[in-house]
Coordinates of C-alpha atoms in Angstrom, one line a residue:
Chain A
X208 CA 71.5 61.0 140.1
X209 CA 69.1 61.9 137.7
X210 CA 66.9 64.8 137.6
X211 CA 63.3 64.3 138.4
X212 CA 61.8 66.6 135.9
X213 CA 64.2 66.1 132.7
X214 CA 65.9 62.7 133.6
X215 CA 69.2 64.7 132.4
X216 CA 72.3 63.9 134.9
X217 CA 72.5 66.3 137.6
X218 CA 76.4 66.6 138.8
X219 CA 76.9 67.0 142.8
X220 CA 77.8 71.1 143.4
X221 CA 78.6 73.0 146.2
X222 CA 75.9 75.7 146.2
X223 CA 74.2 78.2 148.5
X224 CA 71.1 77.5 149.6
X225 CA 68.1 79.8 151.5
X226 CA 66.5 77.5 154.2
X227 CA 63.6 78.5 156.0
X228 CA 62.1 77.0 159.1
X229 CA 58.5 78.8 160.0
X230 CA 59.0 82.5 159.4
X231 CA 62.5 82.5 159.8
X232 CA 65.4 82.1 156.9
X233 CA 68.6 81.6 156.9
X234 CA 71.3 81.6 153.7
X235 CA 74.0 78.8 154.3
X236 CA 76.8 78.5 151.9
X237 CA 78.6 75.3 150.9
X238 CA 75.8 73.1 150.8
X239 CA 76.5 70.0 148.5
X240 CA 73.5 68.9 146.3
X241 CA 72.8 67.7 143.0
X242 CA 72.0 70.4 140.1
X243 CA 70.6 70.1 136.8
X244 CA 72.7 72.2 134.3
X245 CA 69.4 72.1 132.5
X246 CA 66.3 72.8 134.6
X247 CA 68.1 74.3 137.9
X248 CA 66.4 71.4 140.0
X249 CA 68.8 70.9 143.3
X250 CA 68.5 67.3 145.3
X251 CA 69.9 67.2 148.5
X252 CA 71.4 64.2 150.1
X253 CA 69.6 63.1 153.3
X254 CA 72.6 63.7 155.5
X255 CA 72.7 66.9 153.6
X256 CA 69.0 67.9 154.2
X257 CA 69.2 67.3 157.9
X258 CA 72.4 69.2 158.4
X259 CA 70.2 72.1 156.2
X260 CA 67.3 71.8 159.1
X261 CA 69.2 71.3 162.3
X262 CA 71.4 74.6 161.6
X263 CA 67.8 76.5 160.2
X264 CA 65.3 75.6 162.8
X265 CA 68.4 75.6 165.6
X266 CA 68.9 79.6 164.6
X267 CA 65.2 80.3 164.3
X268 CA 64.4 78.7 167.8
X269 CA 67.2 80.7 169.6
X270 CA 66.3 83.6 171.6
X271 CA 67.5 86.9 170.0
X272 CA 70.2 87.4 172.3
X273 CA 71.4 84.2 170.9
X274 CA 71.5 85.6 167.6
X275 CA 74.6 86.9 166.4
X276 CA 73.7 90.5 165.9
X277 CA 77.4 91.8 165.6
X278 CA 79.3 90.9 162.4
X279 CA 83.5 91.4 161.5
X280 CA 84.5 92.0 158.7
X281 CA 84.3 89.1 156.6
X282 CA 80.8 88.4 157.8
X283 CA 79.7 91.6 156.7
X284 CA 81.4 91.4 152.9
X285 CA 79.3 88.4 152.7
X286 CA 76.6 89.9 153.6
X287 CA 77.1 93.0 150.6
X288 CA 78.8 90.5 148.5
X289 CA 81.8 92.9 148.4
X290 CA 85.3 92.3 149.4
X291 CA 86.7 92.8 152.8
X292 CA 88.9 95.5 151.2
X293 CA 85.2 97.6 149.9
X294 CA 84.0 97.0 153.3
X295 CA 87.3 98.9 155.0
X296 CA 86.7 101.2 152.3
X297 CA 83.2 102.0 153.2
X298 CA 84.1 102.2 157.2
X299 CA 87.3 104.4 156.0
X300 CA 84.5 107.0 154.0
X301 CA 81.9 107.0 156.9
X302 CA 79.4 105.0 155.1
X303 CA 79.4 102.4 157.6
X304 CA 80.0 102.6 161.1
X305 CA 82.1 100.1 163.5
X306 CA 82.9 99.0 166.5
X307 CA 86.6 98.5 167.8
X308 CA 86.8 95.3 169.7
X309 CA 90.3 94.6 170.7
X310 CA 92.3 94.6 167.3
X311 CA 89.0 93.5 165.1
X312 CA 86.1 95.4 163.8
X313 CA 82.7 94.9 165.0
X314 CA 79.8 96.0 162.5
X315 CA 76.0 95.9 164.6
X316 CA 73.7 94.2 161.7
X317 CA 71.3 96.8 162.1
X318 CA 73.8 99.8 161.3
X319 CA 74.5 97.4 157.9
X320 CA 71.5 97.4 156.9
X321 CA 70.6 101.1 157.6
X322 CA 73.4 102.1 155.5
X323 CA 72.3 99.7 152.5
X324 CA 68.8 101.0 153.0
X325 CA 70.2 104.7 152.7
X326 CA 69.5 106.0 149.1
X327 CA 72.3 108.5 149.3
X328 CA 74.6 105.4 150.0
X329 CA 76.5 105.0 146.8
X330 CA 78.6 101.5 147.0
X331 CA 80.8 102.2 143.7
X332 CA 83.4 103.3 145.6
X333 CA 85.6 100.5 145.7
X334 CA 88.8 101.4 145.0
X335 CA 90.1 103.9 148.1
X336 CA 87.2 105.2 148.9
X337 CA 88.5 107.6 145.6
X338 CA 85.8 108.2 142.9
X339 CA 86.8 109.9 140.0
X340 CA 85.4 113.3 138.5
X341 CA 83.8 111.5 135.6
X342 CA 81.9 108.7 138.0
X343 CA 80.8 111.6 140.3
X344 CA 79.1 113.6 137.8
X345 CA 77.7 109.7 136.3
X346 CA 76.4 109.3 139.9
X347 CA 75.2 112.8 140.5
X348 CA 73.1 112.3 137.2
X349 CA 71.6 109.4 138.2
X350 CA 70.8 111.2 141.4
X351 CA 69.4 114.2 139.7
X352 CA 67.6 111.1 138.0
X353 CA 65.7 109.4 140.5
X354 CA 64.9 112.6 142.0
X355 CA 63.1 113.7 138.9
X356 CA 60.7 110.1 139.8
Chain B
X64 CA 56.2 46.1 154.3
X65 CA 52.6 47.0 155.0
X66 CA 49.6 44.8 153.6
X67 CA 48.6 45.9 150.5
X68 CA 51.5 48.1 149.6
X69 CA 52.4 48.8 145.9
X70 CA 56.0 47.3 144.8
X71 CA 57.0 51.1 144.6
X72 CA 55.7 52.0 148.0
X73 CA 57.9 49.0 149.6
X74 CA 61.0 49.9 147.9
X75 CA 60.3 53.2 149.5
X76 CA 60.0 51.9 152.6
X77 CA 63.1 49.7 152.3
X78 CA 64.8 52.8 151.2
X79 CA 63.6 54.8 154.1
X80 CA 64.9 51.8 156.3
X81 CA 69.0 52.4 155.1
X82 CA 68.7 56.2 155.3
X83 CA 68.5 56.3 151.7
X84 CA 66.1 58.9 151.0
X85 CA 66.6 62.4 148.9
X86 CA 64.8 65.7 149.3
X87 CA 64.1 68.1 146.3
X88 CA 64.8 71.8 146.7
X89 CA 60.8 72.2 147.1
X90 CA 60.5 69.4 149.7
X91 CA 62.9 71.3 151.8
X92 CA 61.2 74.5 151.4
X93 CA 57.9 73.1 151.8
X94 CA 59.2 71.1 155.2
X95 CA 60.2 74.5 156.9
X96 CA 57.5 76.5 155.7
X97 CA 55.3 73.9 157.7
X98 CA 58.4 73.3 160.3
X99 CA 58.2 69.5 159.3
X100 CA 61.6 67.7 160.8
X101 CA 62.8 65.1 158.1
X102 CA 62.7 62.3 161.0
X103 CA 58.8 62.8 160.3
X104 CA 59.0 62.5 156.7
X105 CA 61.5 59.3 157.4
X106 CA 58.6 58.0 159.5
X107 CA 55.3 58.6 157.5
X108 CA 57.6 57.2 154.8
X109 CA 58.8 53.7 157.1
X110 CA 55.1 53.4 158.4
X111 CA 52.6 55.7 157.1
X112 CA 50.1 54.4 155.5
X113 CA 50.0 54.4 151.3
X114 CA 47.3 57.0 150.4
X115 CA 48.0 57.0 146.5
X116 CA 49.5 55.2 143.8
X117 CA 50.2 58.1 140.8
X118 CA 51.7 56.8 137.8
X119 CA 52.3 59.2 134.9
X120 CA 53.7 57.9 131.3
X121 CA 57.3 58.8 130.6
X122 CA 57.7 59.8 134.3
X123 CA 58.7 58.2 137.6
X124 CA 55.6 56.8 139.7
X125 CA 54.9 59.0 142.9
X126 CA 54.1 57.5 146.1
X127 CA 51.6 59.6 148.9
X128 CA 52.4 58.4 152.5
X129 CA 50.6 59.9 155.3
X130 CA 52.1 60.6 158.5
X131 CA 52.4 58.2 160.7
X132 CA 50.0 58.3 164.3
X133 CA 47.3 57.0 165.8
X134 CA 45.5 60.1 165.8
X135 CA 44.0 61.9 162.5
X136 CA 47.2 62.8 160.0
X137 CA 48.3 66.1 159.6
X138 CA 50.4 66.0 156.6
X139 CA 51.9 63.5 153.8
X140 CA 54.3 62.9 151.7
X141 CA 55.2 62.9 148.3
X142 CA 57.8 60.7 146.8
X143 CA 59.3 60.0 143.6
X144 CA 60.4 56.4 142.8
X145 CA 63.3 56.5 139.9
X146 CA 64.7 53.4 140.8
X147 CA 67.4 53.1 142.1
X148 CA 66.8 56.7 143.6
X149 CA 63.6 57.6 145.9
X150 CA 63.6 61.3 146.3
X151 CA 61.2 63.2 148.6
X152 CA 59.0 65.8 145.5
X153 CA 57.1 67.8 148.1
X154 CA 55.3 67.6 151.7
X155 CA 51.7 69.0 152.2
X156 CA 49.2 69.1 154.8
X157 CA 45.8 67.8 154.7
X158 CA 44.7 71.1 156.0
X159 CA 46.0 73.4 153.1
X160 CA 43.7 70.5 150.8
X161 CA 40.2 70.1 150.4
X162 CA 40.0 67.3 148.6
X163 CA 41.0 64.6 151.2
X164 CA 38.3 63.5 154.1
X165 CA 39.5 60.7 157.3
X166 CA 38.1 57.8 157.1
X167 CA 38.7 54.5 158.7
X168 CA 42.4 55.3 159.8
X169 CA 43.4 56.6 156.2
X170 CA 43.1 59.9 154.5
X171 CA 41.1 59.6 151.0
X172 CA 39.9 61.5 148.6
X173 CA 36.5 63.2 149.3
X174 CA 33.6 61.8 147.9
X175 CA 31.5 64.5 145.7
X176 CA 28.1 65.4 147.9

């Protein structure tokens, strides 16, 4: 396959693509297209490109209740592109909130992205939940900083 | 084949016949921005009729289809011909352009008044 735009060979990837269908987007991961090194241009096969559809329009045609509005853990480190270990982390220090459900965690999607919209939410925690005397007074400067905008 | 077809617009359509056809990253978003299914595009592309032949030099030629119905198009199709590839560049509809008017069963360009 060659790309369209600088007839360089484009390799077959697995990549992560945004789809949209009307309004409504959905990120799906492990999508396997064609990618110039050089230009970034991505070709999808046609078997590909209607798996890419059929999962986007089927999500964005689904009644809300449909929609998965609970996450577990996993879902939600792929949501903050953090590891599952940050996420316990943040539920350990109170920054997020959870649901038990039998022996699983249960995060509502709304509650996740309350807590990323929270400016006091400070995510370099990652390690224990334990920030060190140095990094808090870095982050309370940078506080100090933005309230001085 | 359709009468009067280009040789690039039939190798389209053969492609279009085996499955064979790719879809750029802007076709796709350009589909579900305008909720177009790709069985549509497969169609315009195995029947529509050919709107426009554009050839550029040192690129590969592009092929406009427009959908394929009995009633007044709503959208076409752009596609790239890079033998032995055929890859889908982009989708539009008529609507969202000014410069194309109905007439006689095909979508043209629009004559200056």
């Amino acid at each position: 396959m060659k790309c369209m735009i600088c007839k360089k060979e484009m390799p077959q990837v697995t990549t992560t693509f945004n789809s949209k269908w009307g309004d409504y987007s959905v990120t799906i991961r492990g999508i396997k297209a064609y990618k110039c090194d050089e230009c970034n241009e991505l070709i999808f096969s046609s078997e590909e490109a209607r798996m890419i559809q059929n999962i986007t329009a089927g999500l964005a045609d689904s009644s809300a209740e449909e929609k998965p509005d609970f996450l577990n853990v996993k879902e939600v480190a792929d949501l903050l592109r953090v590891s599952n270990q940050t996420v316990y982390n943040m539920l350990k220090d109170g920054r997020l909130t959870a649901y038990k459900a039998g022996k699983e965690w249960r995060f509502s999607k709304e509650d996740v992205y309350s807590a990323m919209k929270d400016k006091n939410t400070i995510s370099a925690a990652a390690r224990g939940g334990y920030i060190s005397e140095k990094e808090k007074k870095y982050i309370e400067k940078l506080m100090e900083e933005e309230k001085g905008w | 084949m359709t009468q009067g077809d280009s040789y690039q617009a039939s190798y389209a359509r053969q492609k279009a016949a085996k499955g064979e056809i790719n879809f750029s990253q802007h076709a796709m978003d350009q589909m579900g921005d305008r909720k177009i299914w790709i069985d549509e595009v497969y169609t315009a592309i195995a029947n529509g009729l050919e709107i426009e032949l554009q050839t550029f030099e040192d690129k590969d030629v592009r092929v406009l289809f427009q959908e394929s119905t009995e009633n007044i198009p709503r959208f076409a199709v752009v596609v790239a011909v890079d033998h032995p590839e055929v890859n889908v560049v982009t989708v539009f509809r008529f609507e969202d352009e000014d410069k194309y008017e109905y007439n006689e069963k095909i979508m043209c360009w629009r004559r200056k008044k």
